[in-house]
Short mmCIF file of C-alpha atoms in Angstrom, two decimals:
data_model
loop_
_atom_site.label_atom_id
_atom_site.label_comp_id
_atom_site.label_asym_id
_atom_site.label_seq_id
_atom_site.Cartn_x
_atom_site.Cartn_y
_atom_site.Cartn_z
CA MET A 1 141.89 157.17 149.36
CA GLN A 2 141.63 153.51 150.23
CA ILE A 3 138.57 153.10 148.02
CA ILE A 4 140.39 154.55 145.02
CA ILE A 5 143.34 152.16 145.45
CA THR A 6 140.94 149.23 145.79
CA THR A 7 139.02 150.21 142.68
CA LEU A 8 142.21 150.69 140.74
CA VAL A 9 143.71 147.37 141.79
CA ILE A 10 140.52 145.46 140.95
CA LEU A 11 140.26 147.29 137.65
CA VAL A 12 143.85 146.48 136.77
CA ILE A 13 143.43 142.83 137.74
CA GLY A 14 140.20 142.66 135.77
CA PHE A 15 141.89 144.24 132.79
CA ILE A 16 144.84 141.85 132.93
CA VAL A 17 142.51 138.87 133.25
CA GLY A 18 140.38 140.08 130.35
CA TYR A 19 143.38 140.77 128.22
CA ALA A 20 144.83 137.36 129.03
CA LEU A 21 141.59 135.80 127.79
CA VAL A 22 141.71 137.76 124.56
CA LEU A 23 145.35 136.83 124.01
CA THR A 24 144.76 133.15 124.66
CA ASP A 25 141.77 133.17 122.38
CA LYS A 26 143.92 134.67 119.62
CA LYS A 27 146.86 132.38 120.22
CA PHE A 28 144.96 129.16 120.66
CA HIS A 29 142.06 129.93 118.41
CA VAL A 30 140.58 126.86 116.79
CA ASP A 31 138.92 127.70 113.53
CA THR A 32 135.33 126.64 113.59
CA ASP A 33 133.10 127.29 110.65
CA GLU A 34 130.68 130.16 111.18
CA ARG A 35 127.87 127.85 110.25
CA GLU A 36 128.71 125.39 113.03
CA GLN A 37 128.48 128.22 115.54
CA ALA A 38 125.20 129.34 113.94
CA ILE A 39 123.79 125.83 114.26
CA ARG A 40 124.85 125.77 117.90
CA ASP A 41 123.02 129.07 118.46
CA ALA A 42 119.90 127.72 116.77
CA LEU A 43 119.76 124.62 118.99
CA PRO A 44 117.79 124.91 122.25
CA GLY A 45 120.95 124.68 124.35
CA ASN A 46 119.57 122.72 127.29
CA ASN A 47 122.04 119.89 126.69
CA CYS A 48 119.45 117.19 127.34
CA GLY A 49 121.15 114.57 125.19
CA ALA A 50 117.86 113.32 123.73
CA CYS A 51 119.43 113.40 120.25
CA GLY A 52 121.99 110.83 121.38
CA GLN A 53 124.91 113.26 121.35
CA ALA A 54 126.78 114.47 124.43
CA GLY A 55 125.10 117.86 124.31
CA CYS A 56 124.15 120.70 122.01
CA ASP A 57 127.79 121.51 121.21
CA ALA A 58 128.44 117.94 120.13
CA MET A 59 125.17 117.85 118.20
CA ALA A 60 126.05 121.05 116.32
CA ALA A 61 129.44 119.60 115.38
CA ALA A 62 127.86 116.32 114.27
CA MET A 63 125.20 118.10 112.22
CA PHE A 64 127.82 120.22 110.56
CA LYS A 65 129.92 117.21 109.66
CA GLY A 66 126.84 115.46 108.35
CA GLU A 67 127.03 112.75 111.00
CA ALA A 68 123.65 113.65 112.44
CA PRO A 69 120.43 114.52 110.63
CA LEU A 70 119.67 118.23 110.53
CA ASN A 71 116.22 117.58 111.94
CA GLY A 72 117.69 115.37 114.67
CA CYS A 73 116.92 117.67 117.58
CA PRO A 74 113.76 116.24 119.14
CA VAL A 75 113.30 119.18 121.50
CA GLY A 76 113.58 121.97 118.93
CA GLY A 77 111.27 120.23 116.49
CA ALA A 78 110.24 121.70 113.16
CA SER A 79 111.15 125.33 113.80
CA VAL A 80 114.73 124.55 114.80
CA ALA A 81 115.12 122.07 111.93
CA GLN A 82 114.02 124.78 109.51
CA MET A 83 116.45 127.33 110.95
CA ILE A 84 119.33 124.88 110.68
CA GLY A 85 118.27 124.03 107.15
CA GLN A 86 118.53 127.72 106.28
CA ILE A 87 121.98 127.93 107.82
CA MET A 88 123.21 124.94 105.85
CA GLY A 89 121.36 126.02 102.71
CA VAL A 90 119.31 122.86 102.30
CA ASP A 91 115.65 122.07 102.59
CA VAL A 92 114.97 120.09 105.69
CA GLU A 93 111.85 118.10 105.92
CA ALA A 94 110.68 118.73 109.43
CA ALA A 95 110.60 115.54 111.43
CA VAL A 96 107.09 114.82 112.59
CA PRO A 97 107.06 115.48 116.34
CA LYS A 98 106.70 112.16 118.03
CA ALA A 99 105.89 110.94 121.48
CA ALA A 100 106.27 107.53 123.03
CA PHE A 101 103.22 105.35 123.29
CA VAL A 102 102.77 102.19 125.34
CA ARG A 103 101.05 99.47 123.37
CA CYS A 104 99.49 97.76 126.35
CA SER A 105 96.46 98.48 128.48
CA GLY A 106 96.97 95.61 130.88
CA CYS A 107 96.82 97.30 134.25
CA ARG A 108 96.41 95.16 137.34
CA GLU A 109 92.63 95.41 137.17
CA VAL A 110 92.32 93.64 133.84
CA THR A 111 95.12 91.08 134.08
CA ARG A 112 95.74 88.44 136.68
CA ASP A 113 98.87 88.37 138.81
CA GLN A 114 101.08 85.34 138.45
CA GLY A 115 102.02 85.10 142.11
CA ARG A 116 104.31 87.59 143.76
CA TYR A 117 107.54 88.71 142.12
CA VAL A 118 110.34 89.36 144.61
CA GLY A 119 113.39 89.51 142.31
CA ILE A 120 115.29 92.55 141.09
CA MET A 121 112.76 95.30 140.49
CA ASP A 122 113.51 95.69 136.80
CA CYS A 123 111.55 94.43 133.80
CA ARG A 124 114.66 93.26 131.96
CA ALA A 125 115.77 91.21 134.94
CA ALA A 126 112.33 89.65 135.24
CA VAL A 127 112.30 88.74 131.55
CA GLN A 128 115.80 87.34 131.73
CA ALA A 129 114.82 85.19 134.68
CA GLY A 130 111.88 83.91 132.62
CA LEU A 131 109.34 85.02 135.21
CA ASN A 132 105.90 86.26 134.23
CA VAL A 133 104.87 88.99 136.60
CA THR A 134 101.49 89.34 134.95
CA SER A 135 99.31 86.78 133.24
CA CYS A 136 99.99 88.12 129.72
CA VAL A 137 103.36 87.17 128.26
CA PHE A 138 103.26 90.08 125.81
CA GLY A 139 102.10 92.81 128.16
CA CYS A 140 103.67 95.48 130.32
CA ILE A 141 105.52 94.07 133.31
CA GLY A 142 105.25 97.30 135.22
CA LEU A 143 108.56 97.14 137.08
CA GLY A 144 109.55 100.44 135.51
CA SER A 145 112.68 99.87 133.40
CA CYS A 146 111.36 102.50 131.01
CA GLN A 147 110.67 104.90 133.88
CA LYS A 148 114.27 104.61 135.03
CA ALA A 149 115.56 105.06 131.47
CA CYS A 150 113.52 108.23 130.87
CA PRO A 151 115.66 111.34 131.43
CA HIS A 152 112.60 113.60 131.32
CA ASP A 153 110.41 111.97 134.01
CA ALA A 154 107.76 111.44 131.36
CA ILE A 155 106.80 107.90 132.38
CA VAL A 156 104.74 106.89 135.38
CA ILE A 157 103.83 103.37 136.46
CA GLN A 158 100.26 103.10 137.63
CA GLU A 159 98.61 99.86 138.60
CA GLY A 160 101.49 97.94 137.06
CA LEU A 161 101.23 99.66 133.70
CA ALA A 162 103.52 102.27 132.18
CA HIS A 163 101.89 105.53 131.14
CA ILE A 164 103.52 108.26 129.06
CA LEU A 165 102.94 111.89 130.02
CA PRO A 166 102.74 113.48 126.55
CA GLN A 167 103.47 116.99 127.81
CA LYS A 168 106.80 115.83 129.22
CA CYS A 169 107.82 113.34 126.53
CA VAL A 170 110.28 114.70 123.96
CA GLY A 171 110.28 111.57 121.82
CA CYS A 172 113.91 110.63 122.38
CA GLY A 173 113.12 106.92 122.17
CA LEU A 174 115.27 105.77 125.11
CA CYS A 175 112.32 103.89 126.59
CA VAL A 176 111.69 102.16 123.24
CA LYS A 177 115.14 100.63 123.42
CA THR A 178 114.76 99.71 127.07
CA CYS A 179 111.45 97.85 127.09
CA PRO A 180 112.31 94.11 127.03
CA ARG A 181 108.93 93.35 125.48
CA ALA A 182 109.19 96.07 122.81
CA LEU A 183 105.85 97.54 123.83
CA ILE A 184 106.74 101.19 123.38
CA GLU A 185 106.67 102.84 119.99
CA LEU A 186 107.18 106.39 118.79
CA LYS A 187 103.87 107.65 117.52
CA PRO A 188 103.30 110.95 115.66
CA ARG A 189 101.98 113.38 118.24
CA ASP A 190 98.94 114.42 116.22
CA ARG A 191 97.75 110.83 115.83
CA GLN A 192 95.37 109.73 118.56
CA VAL A 193 94.04 106.47 117.18
CA ALA A 194 96.30 103.61 118.21
CA VAL A 195 95.99 100.05 119.45
CA ARG A 196 96.92 99.58 123.08
CA CYS A 197 97.82 95.92 122.84
CA MET A 198 100.63 93.81 121.41
CA SER A 199 99.37 90.35 122.26
CA HIS A 200 99.93 87.85 119.47
CA ASP A 201 97.90 85.23 121.31
CA ARG A 202 94.71 84.00 119.72
CA GLY A 203 91.44 85.57 120.87
CA PRO A 204 90.28 83.02 123.48
CA LEU A 205 93.71 82.93 125.10
CA VAL A 206 93.86 86.72 125.26
CA LYS A 207 90.47 86.79 126.93
CA LYS A 208 91.69 84.32 129.50
CA VAL A 209 94.64 86.45 130.63
CA CYS A 210 93.37 90.00 130.13
CA THR A 211 90.00 91.64 129.69
CA ALA A 212 91.42 94.62 127.77
CA GLY A 213 93.44 92.86 125.07
CA CYS A 214 93.14 92.78 121.30
CA ILE A 215 91.50 89.52 120.31
CA GLY A 216 92.27 89.97 116.62
CA CYS A 217 88.60 89.81 115.61
CA GLY A 218 89.17 92.07 112.61
CA LEU A 219 86.08 94.27 113.11
CA CYS A 220 88.25 97.37 113.01
CA GLU A 221 89.78 96.29 109.74
CA LYS A 222 86.32 95.87 108.21
CA VAL A 223 85.00 99.19 109.41
CA CYS A 224 88.06 101.23 108.41
CA GLU A 225 87.46 103.22 105.23
CA SER A 226 91.05 104.17 104.53
CA GLY A 227 92.60 100.77 105.06
CA ALA A 228 94.79 102.10 107.84
CA ILE A 229 94.20 99.40 110.41
CA LYS A 230 95.25 95.82 109.81
CA VAL A 231 95.19 92.68 111.88
CA GLU A 232 98.42 90.76 111.56
CA GLY A 233 99.47 87.93 113.82
CA ASN A 234 96.29 88.23 115.86
CA VAL A 235 96.83 91.85 116.76
CA ALA A 236 95.58 95.03 115.10
CA SER A 237 97.96 97.88 114.34
CA VAL A 238 97.42 101.30 112.84
CA ASN A 239 99.30 102.70 109.87
CA TYR A 240 99.61 106.30 111.05
CA GLU A 241 100.22 107.65 107.57
CA LEU A 242 96.92 106.36 106.23
CA CYS A 243 94.78 106.90 109.33
CA THR A 244 92.24 109.73 109.05
CA GLN A 245 91.34 109.54 112.74
CA CYS A 246 87.65 109.03 112.10
CA GLY A 247 87.44 106.88 115.20
CA LYS A 248 85.10 104.26 113.75
CA CYS A 249 87.44 101.42 114.66
CA ALA A 250 87.55 102.59 118.27
CA GLU A 251 83.75 102.59 118.44
CA LYS A 252 83.50 99.13 116.96
CA CYS A 253 86.26 97.46 118.99
CA PRO A 254 84.64 94.91 121.34
CA SER A 255 87.42 95.06 123.93
CA LYS A 256 87.84 98.87 123.69
CA VAL A 257 91.54 98.55 123.14
CA ILE A 258 91.77 101.25 120.44
CA THR A 259 92.24 104.78 121.75
CA LEU A 260 89.71 107.36 120.60
CA PRO A 261 90.56 110.66 118.94
CA ARG A 262 90.72 113.28 121.68
CA SER A 263 88.03 115.44 120.06
CA ALA A 264 85.53 112.59 119.94
CA MET B 1 158.86 116.90 153.95
CA LYS B 2 156.75 115.19 156.55
CA SER B 3 154.54 118.24 156.96
CA LEU B 4 153.97 118.41 153.19
CA ILE B 5 152.76 114.81 153.05
CA MET B 6 150.65 115.62 156.08
CA ILE B 7 148.99 118.43 154.13
CA ILE B 8 148.02 116.13 151.24
CA VAL B 9 146.66 113.40 153.50
CA GLY B 10 144.96 115.94 155.70
CA CYS B 11 143.22 117.60 152.77
CA ALA B 12 142.30 114.39 150.97
CA LEU B 13 141.05 112.29 153.88
CA ILE B 14 140.83 114.02 157.25
CA ASN B 15 139.35 117.32 156.08
CA ASN B 16 137.70 115.93 152.97
CA VAL B 17 136.29 118.88 151.09
CA VAL B 18 132.93 117.28 150.33
CA LEU B 19 132.32 115.00 153.27
CA ASN B 20 133.73 117.16 156.07
CA GLN B 21 133.54 120.72 154.83
CA PHE B 22 130.42 120.31 152.67
CA LEU B 23 131.78 122.23 149.70
CA GLY B 24 131.09 121.31 146.09
CA ILE B 25 127.98 119.34 147.03
CA CYS B 26 126.07 120.30 143.89
CA SER B 27 128.44 118.62 141.46
CA PHE B 28 129.06 115.83 143.99
CA LEU B 29 125.38 114.89 143.82
CA GLY B 30 124.74 115.98 140.24
CA VAL B 31 127.51 114.23 138.37
CA SER B 32 127.86 111.07 140.47
CA ARG B 33 125.21 109.24 138.48
CA GLN B 34 127.76 107.52 136.28
CA MET B 35 131.19 106.24 137.14
CA LYS B 36 132.84 107.47 133.96
CA ALA B 37 131.47 110.99 134.19
CA SER B 38 132.42 111.33 137.85
CA LEU B 39 135.95 110.19 137.10
CA SER B 40 136.32 112.73 134.28
CA LEU B 41 135.01 115.47 136.55
CA GLY B 42 137.43 114.37 139.26
CA VAL B 43 140.41 114.60 136.90
CA ALA B 44 139.28 118.03 135.69
CA VAL B 45 138.92 119.21 139.29
CA ILE B 46 142.42 117.96 140.20
CA PHE B 47 143.77 119.87 137.24
CA VAL B 48 141.98 123.14 137.89
CA MET B 49 142.21 123.12 141.68
CA THR B 50 145.98 122.65 141.73
CA LEU B 51 146.43 125.43 139.20
CA ALA B 52 143.96 127.76 140.91
CA SER B 53 145.62 127.28 144.30
CA ALA B 54 148.99 128.15 142.81
CA VAL B 55 147.80 131.30 141.01
CA CYS B 56 145.66 132.53 143.89
CA SER B 57 148.47 131.98 146.37
CA LEU B 58 150.88 134.04 144.22
CA LEU B 59 148.30 136.76 143.68
CA TYR B 60 147.55 137.00 147.38
CA THR B 61 151.17 137.07 148.52
CA TYR B 62 152.45 139.55 145.95
CA VAL B 63 149.46 141.78 145.18
CA LEU B 64 146.67 141.68 147.72
CA ALA B 65 148.64 141.34 150.98
CA PRO B 66 151.17 144.16 150.33
CA LEU B 67 148.35 146.54 149.37
CA SER B 68 146.33 145.41 152.42
CA LEU B 69 143.43 144.47 150.16
CA ASP B 70 142.78 141.35 152.14
CA TYR B 71 139.00 141.88 152.12
CA MET B 72 138.83 141.83 148.31
CA LYS B 73 140.26 138.33 148.03
CA THR B 74 136.92 136.59 147.39
CA ILE B 75 136.06 138.74 144.38
CA VAL B 76 139.58 138.64 142.96
CA PHE B 77 139.80 134.87 143.36
CA ILE B 78 136.46 134.34 141.62
CA LEU B 79 137.65 136.49 138.74
CA VAL B 80 140.96 134.69 138.45
CA ILE B 81 139.50 131.19 138.72
CA ALA B 82 136.85 131.89 136.07
CA CYS B 83 139.49 133.25 133.74
CA LEU B 84 141.86 130.38 134.48
CA VAL B 85 139.28 127.76 133.58
CA GLN B 86 138.57 129.53 130.30
CA VAL B 87 142.25 129.78 129.44
CA VAL B 88 142.85 126.16 130.28
CA GLU B 89 139.85 125.18 128.16
CA MET B 90 141.10 127.12 125.13
CA PHE B 91 144.62 125.79 125.60
CA LEU B 92 143.43 122.18 125.75
CA LYS B 93 141.09 122.63 122.80
CA ARG B 94 144.00 123.65 120.64
CA LYS B 95 146.86 121.63 122.02
CA SER B 96 145.22 118.45 123.17
CA PRO B 97 141.78 117.83 121.69
CA ALA B 98 141.78 114.31 123.14
CA ILE B 99 141.93 115.56 126.74
CA TYR B 100 139.50 118.34 125.84
CA ARG B 101 136.96 115.84 124.61
CA ALA B 102 137.52 113.53 127.57
CA LEU B 103 136.81 116.35 130.05
CA GLY B 104 133.98 117.62 127.88
CA ILE B 105 131.35 119.72 129.59
CA TYR B 106 132.94 119.23 133.01
CA LEU B 107 135.76 121.67 132.47
CA PRO B 108 133.56 124.79 132.14
CA LEU B 109 131.31 123.45 134.89
CA ILE B 110 134.16 123.68 137.37
CA THR B 111 133.97 127.48 137.21
CA THR B 112 130.90 127.21 139.36
CA ASN B 113 132.35 124.66 141.76
CA CYS B 114 132.53 126.35 145.13
CA ALA B 115 135.17 123.85 146.30
CA VAL B 116 137.78 125.50 144.06
CA LEU B 117 137.16 128.91 145.56
CA GLY B 118 136.90 127.33 149.00
CA VAL B 119 140.39 125.84 148.78
CA ALA B 120 141.93 129.10 147.58
CA LEU B 121 140.37 130.96 150.51
CA THR B 122 141.26 128.30 153.09
CA ASN B 123 144.88 128.36 151.93
CA VAL B 124 145.04 132.08 152.65
CA GLN B 125 143.28 131.65 155.97
CA ASP B 126 145.74 128.98 157.08
CA GLY B 127 148.68 131.14 156.06
CA PHE B 128 150.00 128.61 153.57
CA GLY B 129 152.99 129.49 151.36
CA PHE B 130 153.21 128.71 147.67
CA ALA B 131 154.30 125.06 147.87
CA GLU B 132 151.89 124.32 150.69
CA SER B 133 149.01 125.91 148.76
CA VAL B 134 149.68 123.85 145.64
CA LEU B 135 149.84 120.65 147.69
CA ALA B 136 146.70 121.57 149.60
CA GLY B 137 144.91 122.24 146.32
CA PHE B 138 146.07 118.93 144.89
CA GLY B 139 145.20 117.00 148.05
CA THR B 140 141.75 118.54 148.31
CA ALA B 141 141.02 117.74 144.66
CA VAL B 142 142.13 114.14 145.21
CA GLY B 143 139.77 113.99 148.18
CA TYR B 144 136.97 115.36 146.03
CA THR B 145 137.65 112.78 143.30
CA LEU B 146 137.76 109.99 145.87
CA ALA B 147 134.42 111.05 147.35
CA ILE B 148 132.60 111.44 144.03
CA VAL B 149 133.91 108.16 142.60
CA LEU B 150 132.91 106.33 145.79
CA LEU B 151 129.43 107.83 145.65
CA ALA B 152 129.13 106.96 141.95
CA SER B 153 129.92 103.31 142.67
CA ILE B 154 127.47 103.26 145.57
CA ARG B 155 124.79 104.74 143.33
CA SER B 156 125.39 102.15 140.63
CA ARG B 157 124.56 99.50 143.24
CA ILE B 158 121.59 101.39 144.67
CA ARG B 159 120.04 101.37 141.21
CA GLU B 160 119.62 97.60 141.34
CA GLU B 161 118.11 97.55 144.81
CA ASP B 162 114.50 97.57 145.82
CA ILE B 163 114.35 100.89 147.67
CA PRO B 164 111.16 101.88 149.55
CA ALA B 165 109.20 104.24 147.30
CA PRO B 166 109.46 107.44 149.41
CA LEU B 167 113.26 107.11 149.52
CA ARG B 168 113.84 106.57 145.82
CA GLY B 169 115.91 109.09 143.90
CA ALA B 170 117.49 111.99 145.76
CA PRO B 171 116.67 110.92 149.36
CA ILE B 172 118.60 107.63 149.23
CA VAL B 173 121.55 109.41 147.62
CA LEU B 174 121.62 111.98 150.41
CA ILE B 175 121.43 109.23 153.02
CA SER B 176 124.33 107.38 151.34
CA ALA B 177 126.36 110.58 151.26
CA ALA B 178 125.63 111.17 154.94
CA LEU B 179 126.80 107.64 155.82
CA MET B 180 129.96 108.23 153.78
CA SER B 181 130.51 111.44 155.70
CA ILE B 182 130.21 109.62 159.01
CA ALA B 183 132.64 106.98 157.78
CA PHE B 184 135.14 109.66 156.80
CA MET B 185 134.97 111.10 160.31
CA GLY B 186 136.92 108.03 161.33
CA PHE B 187 139.97 109.60 159.70
CA ALA B 188 139.92 112.38 162.30
CA ASN B 189 141.97 110.19 164.65
CA LEU B 190 144.54 109.39 161.97
CA SER B 191 148.03 110.31 163.10
CA ILE B 192 151.03 110.23 160.85
#
């Protein structure tokens, strides 16, 4: 008998609670466009915030209002962008999936320490204090401001140099904004050839402070057949749209500062 | 009157829900990264906990106790709290979008906050009446807010410090929380 009463009471309470929910939903219903809900369903829903919005709900609302680009979800990538484009009835050019890339190869082995830094363990603080932790004034400081800014644990500091873990990076660009020396750039994921140096110093000076820096010799520029690599301000940089990834520049580079295509 | 004030102070400081009873630890550690977020969560918890205590107290006194269904209280309370949060969310979304946006994701998150259920159950255990339950709920939520805001401010300072590598991240936060807990034990001798 007792079990029947219990079941009944719980059922009744459950029913009342459920009904209350339905009633409130009816009474306080806020009209949202079907399409906004559809966009929300198409988004990955892990609320990472890499798009810059407060979460997938906020991103869906912003996309619907036209305040955010329809291909703005870095996690969902091309497939999600396409689905949302279908929902909104427009063609969306899929954003090229990008990953962060550190334009410095100055680990502790190739640069010289400038004494011991004992201040706040943060690159921005070190730069603000005008202290050079390493010998190169353009290179990675290695105190890990970018590591702390990364919400996806995609950055590790090894030997005083930041490394990006491509499998974890979603290309949100938070580290790009954080780096006080602007060393991190968003590079298309399928592009392997890139210059790992940002030093604008002239060749001899670069050689003095770092054995792995770009000396601006221009050999890569000469050997490149598609005109994708240019030396400007004593440092080479790759135009990713023109680059065919032949890897000739990387072979020719005397300081081996250009990354090779992975297949090579 | 004096006993009612005693309940609030007791719940907020002496029997702090996070630091003495170890309830609601997940959100305590998870959301205390930023001051603003922890404050919004705290306000949402105050709101929901007070309301949940009131409803659960009424439900227990007038439905569960007379039918001697005491042992079903956990399930019924979970049901009611989950529903309550949803209703409150819908109500705010319609009537006060500003508050809704300010609370943001934290309102639905509270459904899974064990502290809310914990308070409702403790109220029943202590034989609290309606008014006492509401005050206990309010006091506990204030205690929760106090704890999470304190931890958030500690964490904002930790971030600038040079912490030994093995302790970085979660370990140092747990150690800070433990020290806070020890400090809050000092309130045990408080007499009003």
